[in-house]
């Protein structure tokens, strides 16, 4: 048997669905570890293949068309808990103090995972110098996870008269960015982080600003 024939056999994908799913899982887990340590450009397809235990880098392409596709799926999977958050129709009528606090804490729990934090940090820094990487990160869910959910809830609360009329998307983006800002400060600006209140108090403050606005009650 020639070496070329051996190579072709090594690069043949698994024949059963369970083998196929298992191999995809191996690749995604390997990509998660490497991307979170070294960023998108610091990782080669060969390195991911070796980390996943593949016989050759070419084998990876049976599962993912490119490294960029693998990166997008890795980010999407890591942020899936937030992207998949939903509210029932009845929950849309829950008071803002309760619902927004629950959404905020669920969102911030995503960053309890160190790999997610590392990948987020790298994506944030690299996106400033690489627009395409920033776009890939955003498309994969590394941008405004949970935005449709928050916007829908804010819009409903405005309809009910519980929140002052404004642009729901602007309010939703502002709300989520305050949560992301906490993580950015915690991970990158340690001196400033020491001046922030504990997480629960911070969430309460952000929710209070959304509910009551920026003006003191006496001037509204």
Short mmCIF file of C-alpha atoms in Angstrom, two decimals:
data_model
loop_
_atom_site.label_atom_id
_atom_site.label_comp_id
_atom_site.label_asym_id
_atom_site.label_seq_id
_atom_site.Cartn_x
_atom_site.Cartn_y
_atom_site.Cartn_z
CA UNK A 1 0.00 0.00 0.00
CA UNK A 2 1.45 3.39 -0.99
CA UNK A 3 1.96 6.29 1.40
CA UNK A 4 -0.60 8.29 -0.58
CA UNK A 5 -3.18 5.56 -0.01
CA UNK A 6 -2.40 5.52 3.71
CA UNK A 7 -2.81 9.28 3.85
CA UNK A 8 -6.18 9.08 2.13
CA UNK A 9 -7.38 6.46 4.59
CA UNK A 10 -6.27 8.60 7.51
CA UNK A 11 -8.21 11.56 6.18
CA UNK A 12 -11.45 9.65 5.63
CA UNK A 13 -14.14 10.89 8.05
CA UNK A 14 -15.85 8.50 10.47
CA UNK A 15 -18.64 6.41 8.98
CA UNK A 16 -21.15 6.52 11.84
CA UNK A 17 -23.03 9.60 13.18
CA UNK A 18 -21.80 8.94 16.72
CA UNK A 19 -18.18 8.85 15.56
CA UNK A 20 -18.78 11.99 13.53
CA UNK A 21 -20.28 13.86 16.51
CA UNK A 22 -17.50 12.66 18.76
CA UNK A 23 -14.83 13.90 16.39
CA UNK A 24 -16.51 17.30 16.03
CA UNK A 25 -16.61 17.51 19.81
CA UNK A 26 -12.89 16.77 20.01
CA UNK A 27 -12.12 19.48 17.47
CA UNK A 28 -14.32 22.10 19.15
CA UNK A 29 -12.84 21.35 22.58
CA UNK A 30 -9.33 21.61 21.18
CA UNK A 31 -10.15 24.87 19.38
CA UNK A 32 -11.67 26.31 22.54
CA UNK A 33 -8.52 25.62 24.52
CA UNK A 34 -6.14 26.98 21.89
CA UNK A 35 -8.15 30.01 20.79
CA UNK A 36 -8.66 31.09 24.39
CA UNK A 37 -4.91 30.86 25.07
CA UNK A 38 -3.49 32.26 21.85
CA UNK A 39 -6.23 34.04 19.93
CA UNK A 40 -7.32 33.48 16.35
CA UNK A 41 -4.05 34.36 14.64
CA UNK A 42 -1.91 32.62 17.23
CA UNK A 43 -3.35 29.21 16.38
CA UNK A 44 -2.80 27.13 13.25
CA UNK A 45 -5.08 24.47 11.82
CA UNK A 46 -2.26 21.99 12.31
CA UNK A 47 -2.04 22.86 16.01
CA UNK A 48 -5.79 22.37 16.46
CA UNK A 49 -5.63 19.04 14.63
CA UNK A 50 -2.79 17.86 16.86
CA UNK A 51 -4.58 19.03 20.00
CA UNK A 52 -7.70 17.16 18.87
CA UNK A 53 -5.73 13.98 18.17
CA UNK A 54 -6.31 14.00 14.41
CA UNK A 55 -3.92 12.18 12.11
CA UNK A 56 -3.54 15.20 9.85
CA UNK A 57 -4.62 18.83 9.59
CA UNK A 58 -6.53 17.99 6.40
CA UNK A 59 -8.89 15.81 8.45
CA UNK A 60 -10.23 18.91 10.21
CA UNK A 61 -11.65 20.24 6.95
CA UNK A 62 -14.13 17.36 6.80
CA UNK A 63 -15.90 19.07 9.72
CA UNK A 64 -15.19 22.79 9.29
CA UNK A 65 -14.64 24.57 5.95
CA UNK A 66 -12.00 26.92 7.39
CA UNK A 67 -10.32 28.06 10.58
CA UNK A 68 -12.60 31.12 10.56
CA UNK A 69 -15.69 28.87 10.51
CA UNK A 70 -14.28 26.85 13.40
CA UNK A 71 -13.59 30.07 15.33
CA UNK A 72 -17.14 31.33 14.77
CA UNK A 73 -18.64 28.05 15.93
CA UNK A 74 -16.37 27.98 18.99
CA UNK A 75 -17.46 31.47 20.03
CA UNK A 76 -21.12 30.70 19.28
CA UNK A 77 -21.00 27.57 21.41
CA UNK A 78 -19.35 29.35 24.33
CA UNK A 79 -21.99 32.09 24.31
CA UNK A 80 -24.94 29.78 23.56
CA UNK A 81 -26.44 29.92 27.09
CA UNK A 82 -27.02 33.66 26.73
CA UNK A 83 -28.04 33.55 23.07
CA UNK A 84 -30.64 30.92 23.86
CA UNK A 85 -32.19 32.78 26.78
CA UNK A 86 -35.89 33.38 26.28
CA UNK A 87 -38.86 34.80 28.13
CA UNK A 88 -42.37 33.44 28.05
CA UNK A 89 -45.18 35.79 27.10
CA UNK A 90 -46.21 36.06 30.73
CA UNK A 91 -42.61 36.78 31.82
CA UNK A 92 -42.58 39.79 29.50
CA UNK A 93 -45.04 41.38 31.95
CA UNK A 94 -42.87 40.80 35.02
CA UNK A 95 -41.71 44.03 36.69
CA UNK A 96 -38.38 45.39 35.38
CA UNK A 97 -36.64 45.17 38.74
CA UNK A 98 -37.20 41.42 38.74
CA UNK A 99 -36.81 40.52 35.07
CA UNK A 100 -33.80 42.70 34.25
CA UNK A 101 -31.96 41.50 37.34
CA UNK A 102 -32.51 37.88 36.29
CA UNK A 103 -31.34 38.59 32.74
CA UNK A 104 -28.25 40.45 33.99
CA UNK A 105 -27.17 37.68 36.34
CA UNK A 106 -27.70 35.00 33.69
CA UNK A 107 -25.64 37.08 31.25
CA UNK A 108 -22.78 37.58 33.70
CA UNK A 109 -22.68 33.89 34.63
CA UNK A 110 -21.38 33.27 31.11
CA UNK A 111 -18.12 34.87 32.22
CA UNK A 112 -17.64 32.46 35.11
CA UNK A 113 -15.89 30.22 32.58
CA UNK A 114 -12.20 31.11 32.23
CA UNK A 115 -11.96 30.05 28.57
CA UNK A 116 -14.88 32.33 27.72
CA UNK A 117 -13.24 35.23 29.53
CA UNK A 118 -9.92 34.64 27.78
CA UNK A 119 -11.49 34.38 24.34
CA UNK A 120 -13.55 37.50 25.01
CA UNK A 121 -10.46 39.42 26.12
CA UNK A 122 -8.48 38.37 23.06
CA UNK A 123 -11.37 39.09 20.72
CA UNK A 124 -11.85 42.54 22.22
CA UNK A 125 -8.21 43.50 21.86
CA UNK A 126 -7.61 41.96 18.42
CA UNK A 127 -10.82 43.38 16.95
CA UNK A 128 -9.39 46.87 17.39
CA UNK A 129 -6.65 46.11 14.86
CA UNK A 130 -8.37 43.46 12.72
CA UNK A 131 -11.85 44.48 11.50
CA UNK A 132 -12.52 41.09 9.90
CA UNK A 133 -11.74 39.25 13.12
CA UNK A 134 -14.01 41.67 14.95
CA UNK A 135 -16.78 40.98 12.44
CA UNK A 136 -16.30 37.21 12.81
CA UNK A 137 -16.39 37.55 16.60
CA UNK A 138 -19.57 39.63 16.44
CA UNK A 139 -21.26 37.28 13.95
CA UNK A 140 -20.51 34.31 16.17
CA UNK A 141 -22.19 35.91 19.16
CA UNK A 142 -19.22 37.64 20.74
CA UNK A 143 -20.98 40.98 20.49
CA UNK A 144 -24.42 41.69 21.89
CA UNK A 145 -25.54 38.31 23.17
CA UNK A 146 -29.07 38.53 24.48
CA UNK A 147 -29.85 41.77 22.64
CA UNK A 148 -33.10 40.57 20.97
CA UNK A 149 -34.37 39.28 24.31
CA UNK A 150 -33.64 42.51 26.21
CA UNK A 151 -34.98 44.69 23.42
CA UNK A 152 -38.22 42.70 23.29
CA UNK A 153 -38.65 42.95 27.05
CA UNK A 154 -37.91 46.69 27.15
CA UNK A 155 -40.37 47.32 24.32
CA UNK A 156 -43.10 45.43 26.17
CA UNK A 157 -42.48 47.34 29.39
CA UNK A 158 -42.74 50.61 27.51
CA UNK A 159 -46.05 49.49 26.04
CA UNK A 160 -47.27 48.72 29.57
CA UNK A 161 -46.18 52.15 30.78
CA UNK A 162 -43.68 50.73 33.26
CA UNK A 163 -40.74 52.38 31.50
CA UNK A 164 -40.47 55.82 29.94
CA UNK A 165 -40.93 55.83 26.17
CA UNK A 166 -37.62 55.71 24.34
CA UNK A 167 -35.91 53.65 21.67
CA UNK A 168 -35.97 50.04 22.98
CA UNK A 169 -32.85 49.00 21.08
CA UNK A 170 -30.81 51.92 22.41
CA UNK A 171 -31.85 51.10 25.97
CA UNK A 172 -31.15 47.38 25.47
CA UNK A 173 -27.68 48.06 24.03
CA UNK A 174 -26.88 50.46 26.88
CA UNK A 175 -28.04 47.90 29.45
CA UNK A 176 -25.91 45.08 28.03
CA UNK A 177 -22.87 47.30 27.62
CA UNK A 178 -22.96 48.19 31.30
CA UNK A 179 -22.73 44.47 32.06
CA UNK A 180 -19.93 43.96 29.56
CA UNK A 181 -18.13 46.99 30.98
CA UNK A 182 -18.00 45.31 34.37
CA UNK A 183 -16.25 42.30 32.83
CA UNK A 184 -13.87 44.48 30.80
CA UNK A 185 -12.89 46.48 33.89
CA UNK A 186 -12.54 43.32 35.97
CA UNK A 187 -10.28 41.63 33.44
CA UNK A 188 -8.24 44.54 32.08
CA UNK A 189 -8.36 47.51 34.47
CA UNK A 190 -7.66 46.05 37.88
CA UNK A 191 -7.15 49.39 39.73
CA UNK A 192 -10.53 50.66 38.54
CA UNK A 193 -12.17 47.33 39.35
CA UNK A 194 -11.19 47.71 43.00
CA UNK A 195 -13.38 50.85 43.12
CA UNK A 196 -16.47 49.09 41.75
CA UNK A 197 -19.15 47.71 44.06
CA UNK A 198 -19.68 43.93 44.36
CA UNK A 199 -21.37 42.35 41.35
CA UNK A 200 -24.86 42.12 42.86
CA UNK A 201 -24.79 45.78 43.89
CA UNK A 202 -23.53 46.78 40.45
CA UNK A 203 -26.40 44.91 38.77
CA UNK A 204 -28.91 46.56 41.08
CA UNK A 205 -27.51 49.99 40.17
CA UNK A 206 -27.70 49.32 36.42
CA UNK A 207 -31.27 48.05 36.69
CA UNK A 208 -32.24 51.06 38.81
CA UNK A 209 -30.90 53.45 36.16
CA UNK A 210 -32.93 51.71 33.45
CA UNK A 211 -36.08 51.76 35.54
CA UNK A 212 -35.85 55.25 36.98
CA UNK A 213 -33.81 57.08 34.36
CA UNK A 214 -30.84 59.31 34.95
CA UNK A 215 -32.75 62.27 36.43
CA UNK A 216 -33.45 62.54 40.17
CA UNK A 217 -37.12 61.83 41.02
CA UNK A 218 -37.77 65.45 42.02
CA UNK A 219 -36.84 66.76 38.57
CA UNK A 220 -38.75 64.22 36.46
#
